[in-house]
Amino acid sequence: MDVSTASQSGAPAPGQLTFVAPRRAKPARHLADLTMAERRAAVAELGEKPFRADQLSRHYFEKLNGDPRLMTDLPAAAREKFATALFPTLLTSVREMTTDAGTTRKTLWRLFDGALVESVLMRYTDRTTMCVSSQAGCGMNCPFCATGQAGLTRNMTTAEIVEQVVAGARALAANQVPGGPGRVSNVVFMGMGEPLANYKAVVGAVRRMVEPAPEGLGISARGITVSTVGLVPAIGKLADEGLPVTLALSLHAPDDELRDTLVPINTRWKVAEVLDAAWDYAARTKRRVSIEYALIKDINDQEWRADLLGKLIKNKLVHVNLIPLNPTPGSKWTASRPEDERAFVRRLEFHGVPVTVRDTRGREIDGACGQLAAAE
């Protein structure tokens, strides 16, 4: 893949499509970065019995304990060694905001190098979803997205991604979220970053999430959604992984003329090619593709565009998720009028396309990806 590298500031030049993160120091290795075999090898390198890796894994993934100093079934002399070598601090909470009577919690995290990322916990009556970031910033340069306008700082590691979910799981287990003790049932890669531009770390994180304890968190793969703006080769690669996760395609326009502007990667892979990759993914995984479509006032919310979208995707294994745009301060982009939103829904339903309008949780707490980081 012919890719361009972002400047050291992280901000792409106008019109630049940035796939590769700037070279920066990497965070220290964490237990969650490793497969079980790699954990046993790492423990053996520390002079300890390999079965200690199973104990460490059970503490972290099942009991949600990330401090070996508190793991009393480990030899006292080994605890500090494990803490230093396998449990570095990856995320430090900078700011947390809540809404929806405390059932929606957005956290701004500082990474070891000062980079800022965001995650959101959303508790519903039947599930709890964690929305996680996969990159600090984003290089896709979509003009209506706060993260896209910030540019790409760096890729996150597998463990940095997993730790966002573990942090949410800890809050639920400790009864810190209204509704009683609970667990994370769903994860959506819809926070900061383009997940498929950080492919290896994202797939590693998904594997940590779906593997049963003590190897991982034991979340159903069907409860995990990986979004993309349409990196066609990576979509095909993801289909080869044998992970039945939902693919969410951030389309935002059904015609190339507009999508070239809203989603600049469209100048590389056009709507038809991106949709073909999505249909291939659905056929190979038997998983329904989610079409993400942010409704933007007077930009992409016309009824004729709804008709065009409906014609492109009808009779496919697909669902459309319409997203009322969460406007960022000072932006010219804003949410569609309610009547235009309703008309868009009606036109898609006319074509027999399943469609829902996303719950607009988090608007009161700078819910759009990147807003807290930009404010900080």
mmCIF file of C-alpha atoms in Angstrom:
data_model
loop_
_atom_site.group_PDB
_atom_site.id
_atom_site.type_symbol
_atom_site.label_atom_id
_atom_site.label_comp_id
_atom_site.label_asym_id
_atom_site.label_seq_id
_atom_site.Cartn_x
_atom_site.Cartn_y
_atom_site.Cartn_z
ATOM 1 C CA MET A 1 0.000 0.000 0.000
ATOM 2 C CA ASP A 2 1.447 3.355 -1.012
ATOM 3 C CA VAL A 3 1.042 5.508 2.052
ATOM 4 C CA SER A 4 2.134 8.906 3.231
ATOM 5 C CA THR A 5 3.601 9.733 6.623
ATOM 6 C CA ALA A 6 2.221 12.471 8.828
ATOM 7 C CA SER A 7 4.392 15.355 9.883
ATOM 8 C CA GLN A 8 5.954 15.190 13.337
ATOM 9 C CA SER A 9 3.309 17.608 14.561
ATOM 10 C CA GLY A 10 0.714 14.985 13.688
ATOM 11 C CA ALA A 11 -1.254 17.372 11.468
ATOM 12 C CA PRO A 12 -1.573 16.356 7.799
ATOM 13 C CA ALA A 13 -1.006 18.852 5.026
ATOM 14 C CA PRO A 14 -4.216 20.062 3.349
ATOM 15 C CA GLY A 15 -5.699 17.235 1.325
ATOM 16 C CA GLN A 16 -3.113 14.717 2.557
ATOM 17 C CA LEU A 17 -4.286 11.200 3.360
ATOM 18 C CA THR A 18 -2.256 9.944 6.289
ATOM 19 C CA PHE A 19 -2.133 6.198 6.955
ATOM 20 C CA VAL A 20 1.106 5.862 8.906
ATOM 21 C CA ALA A 21 1.553 7.308 12.375
ATOM 22 C CA PRO A 22 4.632 9.407 13.121
ATOM 23 C CA ARG A 23 7.467 7.456 14.713
ATOM 24 C CA ARG A 24 7.320 7.913 18.466
ATOM 25 C CA ALA A 25 8.525 6.078 21.541
ATOM 26 C CA LYS A 26 6.403 3.021 22.276
ATOM 27 C CA PRO A 27 4.777 2.318 25.635
ATOM 28 C CA ALA A 28 6.279 -0.461 27.700
ATOM 29 C CA ARG A 29 5.115 -4.009 27.028
ATOM 30 C CA HIS A 30 1.973 -5.006 28.923
ATOM 31 C CA LEU A 31 0.486 -8.410 29.648
ATOM 32 C CA ALA A 32 -2.471 -7.580 27.355
ATOM 33 C CA ASP A 33 -0.111 -7.085 24.400
ATOM 34 C CA LEU A 34 0.837 -10.759 24.549
ATOM 35 C CA THR A 35 -0.759 -14.046 23.601
ATOM 36 C CA MET A 36 -0.877 -16.681 26.326
ATOM 37 C CA ALA A 37 2.174 -18.412 24.885
ATOM 38 C CA GLU A 38 4.029 -15.098 24.835
ATOM 39 C CA ARG A 39 3.016 -14.398 28.437
ATOM 40 C CA ARG A 40 4.422 -17.730 29.589
ATOM 41 C CA ALA A 41 7.657 -17.018 27.751
ATOM 42 C CA ALA A 42 7.853 -13.533 29.298
ATOM 43 C CA VAL A 43 7.317 -14.945 32.779
ATOM 44 C CA ALA A 44 9.998 -17.580 32.184
ATOM 45 C CA GLU A 45 12.394 -14.826 31.090
ATOM 46 C CA LEU A 46 11.864 -13.269 34.519
ATOM 47 C CA GLY A 47 12.995 -16.513 36.143
ATOM 48 C CA GLU A 48 9.526 -17.590 37.237
ATOM 49 C CA LYS A 49 7.491 -20.704 36.469
ATOM 50 C CA PRO A 50 5.447 -20.319 33.245
ATOM 51 C CA PHE A 51 2.179 -21.204 35.037
ATOM 52 C CA ARG A 52 2.435 -17.837 36.778
ATOM 53 C CA ALA A 53 1.338 -16.349 33.463
ATOM 54 C CA ASP A 54 -2.003 -18.100 33.866
ATOM 55 C CA GLN A 55 -2.376 -16.612 37.346
ATOM 56 C CA LEU A 56 -1.493 -13.127 36.126
ATOM 57 C CA SER A 57 -3.941 -13.478 33.232
ATOM 58 C CA ARG A 58 -6.763 -14.604 35.480
ATOM 59 C CA HIS A 59 -6.202 -11.674 37.799
ATOM 60 C CA TYR A 60 -6.187 -9.149 34.956
ATOM 61 C CA PHE A 61 -8.832 -10.457 32.550
ATOM 62 C CA GLU A 62 -11.215 -12.130 35.003
ATOM 63 C CA LYS A 63 -10.743 -10.299 38.306
ATOM 64 C CA LEU A 64 -9.806 -7.013 36.563
ATOM 65 C CA ASN A 65 -6.836 -6.554 38.888
ATOM 66 C CA GLY A 66 -3.925 -4.792 37.193
ATOM 67 C CA ASP A 67 -1.568 -4.544 40.167
ATOM 68 C CA PRO A 68 0.529 -7.663 40.913
ATOM 69 C CA ARG A 69 1.389 -6.182 44.300
ATOM 70 C CA LEU A 70 -2.180 -7.077 45.332
ATOM 71 C CA MET A 71 -2.059 -10.620 43.929
ATOM 72 C CA THR A 72 -1.575 -12.545 47.137
ATOM 73 C CA ASP A 73 -1.401 -15.978 45.468
ATOM 74 C CA LEU A 74 1.896 -14.942 43.855
ATOM 75 C CA PRO A 75 5.241 -15.180 45.668
ATOM 76 C CA ALA A 76 5.906 -11.886 47.414
ATOM 77 C CA ALA A 77 9.366 -11.652 45.858
ATOM 78 C CA ALA A 78 7.922 -11.940 42.345
ATOM 79 C CA ARG A 79 5.133 -9.371 42.610
ATOM 80 C CA GLU A 80 7.269 -6.267 42.124
ATOM 81 C CA LYS A 81 9.092 -7.958 39.264
ATOM 82 C CA PHE A 82 5.813 -8.703 37.496
ATOM 83 C CA ALA A 83 4.504 -5.204 38.166
ATOM 84 C CA THR A 84 7.562 -3.603 36.595
ATOM 85 C CA ALA A 85 7.905 -5.946 33.618
ATOM 86 C CA LEU A 86 4.293 -6.667 32.629
ATOM 87 C CA PHE A 87 1.968 -4.080 34.180
ATOM 88 C CA PRO A 88 3.122 -0.568 33.258
ATOM 89 C CA THR A 89 0.610 2.261 33.675
ATOM 90 C CA LEU A 90 -0.886 2.771 30.227
ATOM 91 C CA LEU A 91 -3.807 5.162 30.787
ATOM 92 C CA THR A 92 -4.167 7.998 33.270
ATOM 93 C CA SER A 93 -7.577 9.608 33.642
ATOM 94 C CA VAL A 94 -7.429 13.354 32.951
ATOM 95 C CA ARG A 95 -11.118 14.163 32.965
ATOM 96 C CA GLU A 96 -14.399 12.313 33.272
ATOM 97 C CA MET A 97 -17.870 13.548 32.427
ATOM 98 C CA THR A 98 -21.232 11.850 32.911
ATOM 99 C CA THR A 99 -24.754 12.305 31.615
ATOM 100 C CA ASP A 100 -27.959 10.254 31.305
ATOM 101 C CA ALA A 101 -28.152 10.016 35.125
ATOM 102 C CA GLY A 102 -24.620 8.652 35.215
ATOM 103 C CA THR A 103 -25.154 5.808 32.754
ATOM 104 C CA THR A 104 -23.053 7.497 30.051
ATOM 105 C CA ARG A 105 -19.455 8.192 31.101
ATOM 106 C CA LYS A 106 -16.845 9.761 28.859
ATOM 107 C CA THR A 107 -13.216 9.619 29.938
ATOM 108 C CA LEU A 108 -10.273 11.554 28.586
ATOM 109 C CA TRP A 109 -7.085 9.522 29.015
ATOM 110 C CA ARG A 110 -3.472 10.632 28.882
ATOM 111 C CA LEU A 111 -1.084 8.038 27.476
ATOM 112 C CA PHE A 112 2.490 7.586 28.683
ATOM 113 C CA ASP A 113 3.827 10.104 26.158
ATOM 114 C CA GLY A 114 1.193 12.767 26.779
ATOM 115 C CA ALA A 115 -1.059 11.832 23.854
ATOM 116 C CA LEU A 116 -4.787 12.143 24.617
ATOM 117 C CA VAL A 117 -7.517 9.650 23.726
ATOM 118 C CA GLU A 118 -11.146 9.171 24.701
ATOM 119 C CA SER A 119 -13.466 6.312 25.569
ATOM 120 C CA VAL A 120 -17.169 6.239 26.395
ATOM 121 C CA LEU A 121 -19.149 3.784 28.529
ATOM 122 C CA MET A 122 -22.868 3.628 27.682
ATOM 123 C CA ARG A 123 -25.157 1.555 29.860
ATOM 124 C CA TYR A 124 -28.564 0.550 28.521
ATOM 125 C CA THR A 125 -31.211 -1.671 30.064
ATOM 126 C CA ASP A 126 -30.097 -4.725 28.090
ATOM 127 C CA ARG A 127 -26.380 -4.128 27.469
ATOM 128 C CA THR A 128 -23.347 -2.028 28.263
ATOM 129 C CA THR A 129 -21.243 -0.761 25.397
ATOM 130 C CA MET A 130 -17.704 0.602 25.467
ATOM 131 C CA CYS A 131 -16.725 2.919 22.627
ATOM 132 C CA VAL A 132 -12.922 2.808 22.368
ATOM 133 C CA SER A 133 -10.189 4.686 20.548
ATOM 134 C CA SER A 134 -7.594 2.895 18.427
ATOM 135 C CA GLN A 135 -5.357 5.852 17.542
ATOM 136 C CA ALA A 136 -4.427 9.119 19.201
ATOM 137 C CA GLY A 137 -5.925 11.438 16.624
ATOM 138 C CA CYS A 138 -6.762 10.317 13.104
ATOM 139 C CA GLY A 139 -5.190 10.752 9.707
ATOM 140 C CA MET A 140 -8.299 10.348 7.564
ATOM 141 C CA ASN A 141 -8.919 14.121 7.548
ATOM 142 C CA CYS A 142 -12.738 14.018 7.361
ATOM 143 C CA PRO A 143 -13.718 17.689 7.657
ATOM 144 C CA PHE A 144 -16.787 17.249 9.895
ATOM 145 C CA CYS A 145 -14.944 15.144 12.495
ATOM 146 C CA ALA A 146 -13.163 16.726 15.466
ATOM 147 C CA THR A 147 -10.625 13.907 15.598
ATOM 148 C CA GLY A 148 -9.950 14.066 11.869
ATOM 149 C CA GLN A 149 -9.215 17.758 12.076
ATOM 150 C CA ALA A 150 -6.724 17.178 14.904
ATOM 151 C CA GLY A 151 -4.509 14.994 12.707
ATOM 152 C CA LEU A 152 -2.781 11.767 13.635
ATOM 153 C CA THR A 153 -0.480 11.622 16.657
ATOM 154 C CA ARG A 154 0.226 7.895 16.823
ATOM 155 C CA ASN A 155 -1.189 4.398 16.789
ATOM 156 C CA MET A 156 -2.247 2.864 20.080
ATOM 157 C CA THR A 157 -0.978 -0.517 21.194
ATOM 158 C CA THR A 158 -3.128 -3.590 21.702
ATOM 159 C CA ALA A 159 -2.896 -3.196 25.473
ATOM 160 C CA GLU A 160 -3.788 0.513 25.397
ATOM 161 C CA ILE A 161 -6.955 -0.391 23.514
ATOM 162 C CA VAL A 162 -7.815 -3.298 25.824
ATOM 163 C CA GLU A 163 -7.178 -1.208 28.943
ATOM 164 C CA GLN A 164 -10.040 1.128 27.955
ATOM 165 C CA VAL A 165 -12.436 -1.825 28.096
ATOM 166 C CA VAL A 166 -10.926 -3.127 31.338
ATOM 167 C CA ALA A 167 -11.340 0.325 32.907
ATOM 168 C CA GLY A 168 -15.025 0.298 32.000
ATOM 169 C CA ALA A 169 -15.391 -3.252 33.270
ATOM 170 C CA ARG A 170 -13.826 -2.246 36.595
ATOM 171 C CA ALA A 171 -16.264 0.637 36.992
ATOM 172 C CA LEU A 172 -19.209 -1.685 36.337
ATOM 173 C CA ALA A 173 -17.940 -4.436 38.616
ATOM 174 C CA ALA A 174 -17.389 -1.909 41.403
ATOM 175 C CA ASN A 175 -20.989 -0.678 41.090
ATOM 176 C CA GLN A 176 -19.785 2.799 40.093
ATOM 177 C CA VAL A 177 -22.350 3.030 37.265
ATOM 178 C CA PRO A 178 -26.066 3.252 38.118
ATOM 179 C CA GLY A 179 -27.887 -0.019 37.586
ATOM 180 C CA GLY A 180 -25.955 -2.308 39.901
ATOM 181 C CA PRO A 181 -22.828 -4.373 39.231
ATOM 182 C CA GLY A 182 -22.494 -5.403 35.601
ATOM 183 C CA ARG A 183 -20.124 -6.262 32.776
ATOM 184 C CA VAL A 184 -19.174 -4.941 29.369
ATOM 185 C CA SER A 185 -21.176 -6.807 26.742
ATOM 186 C CA ASN A 186 -20.393 -4.784 23.614
ATOM 187 C CA VAL A 187 -17.368 -2.921 22.245
ATOM 188 C CA VAL A 188 -17.427 -0.527 19.310
ATOM 189 C CA PHE A 189 -14.256 0.764 17.669
ATOM 190 C CA MET A 190 -15.828 4.133 16.953
ATOM 191 C CA GLY A 191 -13.706 6.360 19.149
ATOM 192 C CA MET A 192 -10.675 8.276 17.965
ATOM 193 C CA GLY A 193 -8.800 6.900 14.983
ATOM 194 C CA GLU A 194 -9.306 4.727 11.912
ATOM 195 C CA PRO A 195 -9.141 1.178 13.320
ATOM 196 C CA LEU A 196 -8.059 -0.537 10.111
ATOM 197 C CA ALA A 197 -5.143 1.878 9.756
ATOM 198 C CA ASN A 198 -3.828 0.344 13.003
ATOM 199 C CA TYR A 199 -4.655 -3.146 11.869
ATOM 200 C CA LYS A 200 -2.314 -5.384 13.865
ATOM 201 C CA ALA A 201 -2.998 -3.735 17.225
ATOM 202 C CA VAL A 202 -6.762 -3.629 16.649
ATOM 203 C CA VAL A 203 -6.999 -7.298 15.685
ATOM 204 C CA GLY A 204 -4.819 -8.151 18.679
ATOM 205 C CA ALA A 205 -7.159 -6.185 20.928
ATOM 206 C CA VAL A 206 -10.217 -7.918 19.471
ATOM 207 C CA ARG A 207 -8.601 -11.275 20.166
ATOM 208 C CA ARG A 208 -7.880 -10.286 23.785
ATOM 209 C CA MET A 209 -11.511 -9.229 24.134
ATOM 210 C CA VAL A 210 -13.084 -12.393 22.707
ATOM 211 C CA GLU A 211 -10.763 -15.059 24.100
ATOM 212 C CA PRO A 212 -12.241 -16.726 27.208
ATOM 213 C CA ALA A 213 -10.609 -16.193 30.586
ATOM 214 C CA PRO A 214 -7.826 -16.465 31.488
ATOM 215 C CA GLU A 215 -6.626 -15.650 27.978
ATOM 216 C CA GLY A 216 -8.990 -12.714 27.482
ATOM 217 C CA LEU A 217 -12.169 -10.949 28.563
ATOM 218 C CA GLY A 218 -14.628 -13.462 27.098
ATOM 219 C CA ILE A 219 -16.789 -10.928 25.237
ATOM 220 C CA SER A 220 -18.779 -12.382 22.338
ATOM 221 C CA ALA A 221 -17.289 -11.503 18.951
ATOM 222 C CA ARG A 222 -20.819 -10.732 17.827
ATOM 223 C CA GLY A 223 -20.875 -7.928 20.364
ATOM 224 C CA ILE A 224 -17.858 -6.216 18.804
ATOM 225 C CA THR A 225 -18.051 -3.705 15.950
ATOM 226 C CA VAL A 226 -15.035 -2.471 13.997
ATOM 227 C CA SER A 227 -15.597 0.688 11.981
ATOM 228 C CA THR A 228 -13.716 1.899 8.939
ATOM 229 C CA VAL A 229 -13.976 4.715 6.414
ATOM 230 C CA GLY A 230 -13.280 2.125 3.731
ATOM 231 C CA LEU A 231 -9.708 0.800 3.616
ATOM 232 C CA VAL A 232 -10.549 -1.855 1.054
ATOM 233 C CA PRO A 233 -7.492 -4.156 1.362
ATOM 234 C CA ALA A 234 -7.813 -4.177 5.157
ATOM 235 C CA ILE A 235 -11.518 -5.081 4.956
ATOM 236 C CA GLY A 236 -10.569 -8.165 2.966
ATOM 237 C CA LYS A 237 -7.822 -8.988 5.441
ATOM 238 C CA LEU A 238 -10.244 -8.690 8.356
ATOM 239 C CA ALA A 239 -12.589 -11.153 6.666
ATOM 240 C CA ASP A 240 -9.713 -13.667 6.670
ATOM 241 C CA GLU A 241 -9.233 -13.455 10.453
ATOM 242 C CA GLY A 242 -12.075 -15.783 11.379
ATOM 243 C CA LEU A 243 -13.471 -13.210 13.797
ATOM 244 C CA PRO A 244 -17.243 -12.749 13.301
ATOM 245 C CA VAL A 245 -17.232 -9.098 14.328
ATOM 246 C CA THR A 246 -19.581 -6.586 12.768
ATOM 247 C CA LEU A 247 -18.085 -4.333 10.112
ATOM 248 C CA ALA A 248 -19.313 -0.744 10.269
ATOM 249 C CA LEU A 249 -18.656 1.218 7.098
ATOM 250 C CA SER A 250 -18.596 4.986 7.600
ATOM 251 C CA LEU A 251 -20.090 5.912 4.239
ATOM 252 C CA HIS A 252 -21.677 9.357 4.837
ATOM 253 C CA ALA A 253 -22.476 9.875 1.137
ATOM 254 C CA PRO A 254 -23.705 7.536 -1.621
ATOM 255 C CA ASP A 255 -22.101 9.478 -4.484
ATOM 256 C CA ASP A 256 -18.401 9.869 -5.207
ATOM 257 C CA GLU A 257 -18.619 13.603 -5.846
ATOM 258 C CA LEU A 258 -19.684 14.374 -2.272
ATOM 259 C CA ARG A 259 -17.861 11.512 -0.570
ATOM 260 C CA ASP A 260 -14.551 12.680 -2.052
ATOM 261 C CA THR A 261 -15.035 15.787 0.101
ATOM 262 C CA LEU A 262 -16.552 14.278 3.253
ATOM 263 C CA VAL A 263 -14.322 11.190 3.373
ATOM 264 C CA PRO A 264 -11.093 12.011 1.506
ATOM 265 C CA ILE A 265 -9.998 8.357 1.327
ATOM 266 C CA ASN A 266 -12.777 8.042 -1.278
ATOM 267 C CA THR A 267 -10.353 9.545 -3.780
ATOM 268 C CA ARG A 268 -8.460 6.259 -3.389
ATOM 269 C CA TRP A 269 -11.295 3.742 -3.155
ATOM 270 C CA LYS A 270 -14.614 4.822 -4.628
ATOM 271 C CA VAL A 271 -18.081 4.074 -3.277
ATOM 272 C CA ALA A 272 -18.651 1.067 -5.543
ATOM 273 C CA GLU A 273 -15.339 -0.546 -4.582
ATOM 274 C CA VAL A 274 -15.882 0.069 -0.868
ATOM 275 C CA LEU A 275 -19.389 -1.396 -0.988
ATOM 276 C CA ASP A 276 -18.140 -4.433 -2.934
ATOM 277 C CA ALA A 277 -15.604 -5.051 -0.165
ATOM 278 C CA ALA A 278 -18.382 -4.741 2.423
ATOM 279 C CA TRP A 279 -20.631 -7.216 0.601
ATOM 280 C CA ASP A 280 -17.718 -9.646 0.331
ATOM 281 C CA TYR A 281 -17.137 -9.287 4.083
ATOM 282 C CA ALA A 282 -20.814 -10.015 4.771
ATOM 283 C CA ALA A 283 -20.804 -13.060 2.495
ATOM 284 C CA ARG A 284 -17.694 -14.540 4.107
ATOM 285 C CA THR A 285 -18.542 -13.837 7.745
ATOM 286 C CA LYS A 286 -22.351 -14.114 7.547
ATOM 287 C CA ARG A 287 -22.445 -10.865 9.524
ATOM 288 C CA ARG A 288 -24.683 -7.964 8.596
ATOM 289 C CA VAL A 289 -22.742 -4.842 7.601
ATOM 290 C CA SER A 290 -23.654 -1.597 9.316
ATOM 291 C CA ILE A 291 -23.636 1.486 7.088
ATOM 292 C CA GLU A 292 -22.815 4.519 9.240
ATOM 293 C CA TYR A 293 -24.211 7.755 7.828
ATOM 294 C CA ALA A 294 -23.817 11.051 9.682
ATOM 295 C CA LEU A 295 -26.685 13.319 8.649
ATOM 296 C CA ILE A 296 -25.321 16.808 7.970
ATOM 297 C CA LYS A 297 -27.682 19.708 7.377
ATOM 298 C CA ASP A 298 -28.006 20.630 3.691
ATOM 299 C CA ILE A 299 -24.936 18.570 2.806
ATOM 300 C CA ASN A 300 -25.854 14.895 2.554
ATOM 301 C CA ASP A 301 -29.426 14.730 3.865
ATOM 302 C CA GLN A 302 -31.388 15.264 0.646
ATOM 303 C CA GLU A 303 -34.116 12.762 -0.242
ATOM 304 C CA TRP A 304 -32.488 12.024 -3.606
ATOM 305 C CA ARG A 305 -29.357 10.908 -1.801
ATOM 306 C CA ALA A 306 -31.467 8.636 0.409
ATOM 307 C CA ASP A 307 -32.940 7.154 -2.765
ATOM 308 C CA LEU A 308 -29.500 6.659 -4.269
ATOM 309 C CA LEU A 309 -28.262 4.998 -1.088
ATOM 310 C CA GLY A 310 -31.332 2.789 -0.962
ATOM 311 C CA LYS A 311 -30.800 1.605 -4.541
ATOM 312 C CA LEU A 312 -27.136 0.831 -3.857
ATOM 313 C CA ILE A 313 -27.692 -1.322 -0.793
ATOM 314 C CA LYS A 314 -31.185 -2.825 -1.023
ATOM 315 C CA ASN A 315 -31.397 -6.619 -0.870
ATOM 316 C CA LYS A 316 -28.009 -6.809 0.831
ATOM 317 C CA LEU A 317 -27.091 -8.094 4.299
ATOM 318 C CA VAL A 318 -27.028 -4.575 5.657
ATOM 319 C CA HIS A 319 -28.413 -2.135 8.183
ATOM 320 C CA VAL A 320 -28.188 1.652 8.032
ATOM 321 C CA ASN A 321 -27.304 3.537 11.186
ATOM 322 C CA LEU A 322 -28.171 7.202 10.726
ATOM 323 C CA ILE A 323 -26.205 9.466 13.047
ATOM 324 C CA PRO A 324 -27.427 12.963 13.892
ATOM 325 C CA LEU A 325 -24.182 14.905 13.647
ATOM 326 C CA ASN A 326 -22.810 15.966 17.026
ATOM 327 C CA PRO A 327 -21.488 19.414 16.039
ATOM 328 C CA THR A 328 -18.122 20.607 17.268
ATOM 329 C CA PRO A 329 -17.656 24.176 18.521
ATOM 330 C CA GLY A 330 -17.056 26.656 15.729
ATOM 331 C CA SER A 331 -17.781 24.149 12.980
ATOM 332 C CA LYS A 332 -19.975 24.981 9.985
ATOM 333 C CA TRP A 333 -21.236 21.371 10.012
ATOM 334 C CA THR A 334 -24.383 20.715 12.024
ATOM 335 C CA ALA A 335 -27.142 18.142 12.409
ATOM 336 C CA SER A 336 -29.962 17.819 9.905
ATOM 337 C CA ARG A 337 -33.398 19.276 10.571
ATOM 338 C CA PRO A 338 -35.747 16.737 12.215
ATOM 339 C CA GLU A 339 -38.069 16.815 9.195
ATOM 340 C CA ASP A 340 -35.181 16.074 6.809
ATOM 341 C CA GLU A 341 -34.043 13.225 9.035
ATOM 342 C CA ARG A 342 -37.545 11.736 8.996
ATOM 343 C CA ALA A 343 -37.756 12.067 5.215
ATOM 344 C CA PHE A 344 -34.388 10.333 4.809
ATOM 345 C CA VAL A 345 -35.604 7.435 6.934
ATOM 346 C CA ARG A 346 -38.819 7.144 4.918
ATOM 347 C CA ARG A 347 -36.963 6.953 1.598
ATOM 348 C CA LEU A 348 -34.670 4.191 2.864
ATOM 349 C CA GLU A 349 -37.647 2.267 4.219
ATOM 350 C CA PHE A 350 -39.336 2.661 0.830
ATOM 351 C CA HIS A 351 -36.448 0.669 -0.648
ATOM 352 C CA GLY A 352 -36.815 -2.013 2.021
ATOM 353 C CA VAL A 353 -33.575 -1.075 3.785
ATOM 354 C CA PRO A 354 -33.468 -1.617 7.575
ATOM 355 C CA VAL A 355 -32.638 1.719 9.195
ATOM 356 C CA THR A 356 -32.396 3.198 12.675
ATOM 357 C CA VAL A 357 -31.383 6.599 14.005
ATOM 358 C CA ARG A 358 -28.599 6.388 16.560
ATOM 359 C CA ASP A 359 -29.365 7.405 20.122
ATOM 360 C CA THR A 360 -27.663 10.788 20.604
ATOM 361 C CA ARG A 361 -26.047 9.988 23.925
ATOM 362 C CA GLY A 362 -23.241 12.181 25.187
ATOM 363 C CA ARG A 363 -24.097 15.436 23.456
ATOM 364 C CA GLU A 364 -24.071 17.227 26.809
ATOM 365 C CA ILE A 365 -20.551 15.967 27.559
ATOM 366 C CA ASP A 366 -18.799 16.751 24.264
ATOM 367 C CA GLY A 367 -19.782 13.320 23.009
ATOM 368 C CA ALA A 368 -18.316 13.660 19.527
ATOM 369 C CA CYS A 369 -14.954 11.910 19.233
ATOM 370 C CA GLY A 370 -12.096 14.290 19.827
ATOM 371 C CA GLN A 371 -14.011 17.112 21.497
ATOM 372 C CA LEU A 372 -12.615 16.567 24.988
ATOM 373 C CA ALA A 373 -9.106 16.108 23.671
ATOM 374 C CA ALA A 374 -9.383 19.274 21.589
ATOM 375 C CA ALA A 375 -10.651 21.231 24.588
ATOM 376 C CA GLU A 376 -7.821 19.944 26.756
#
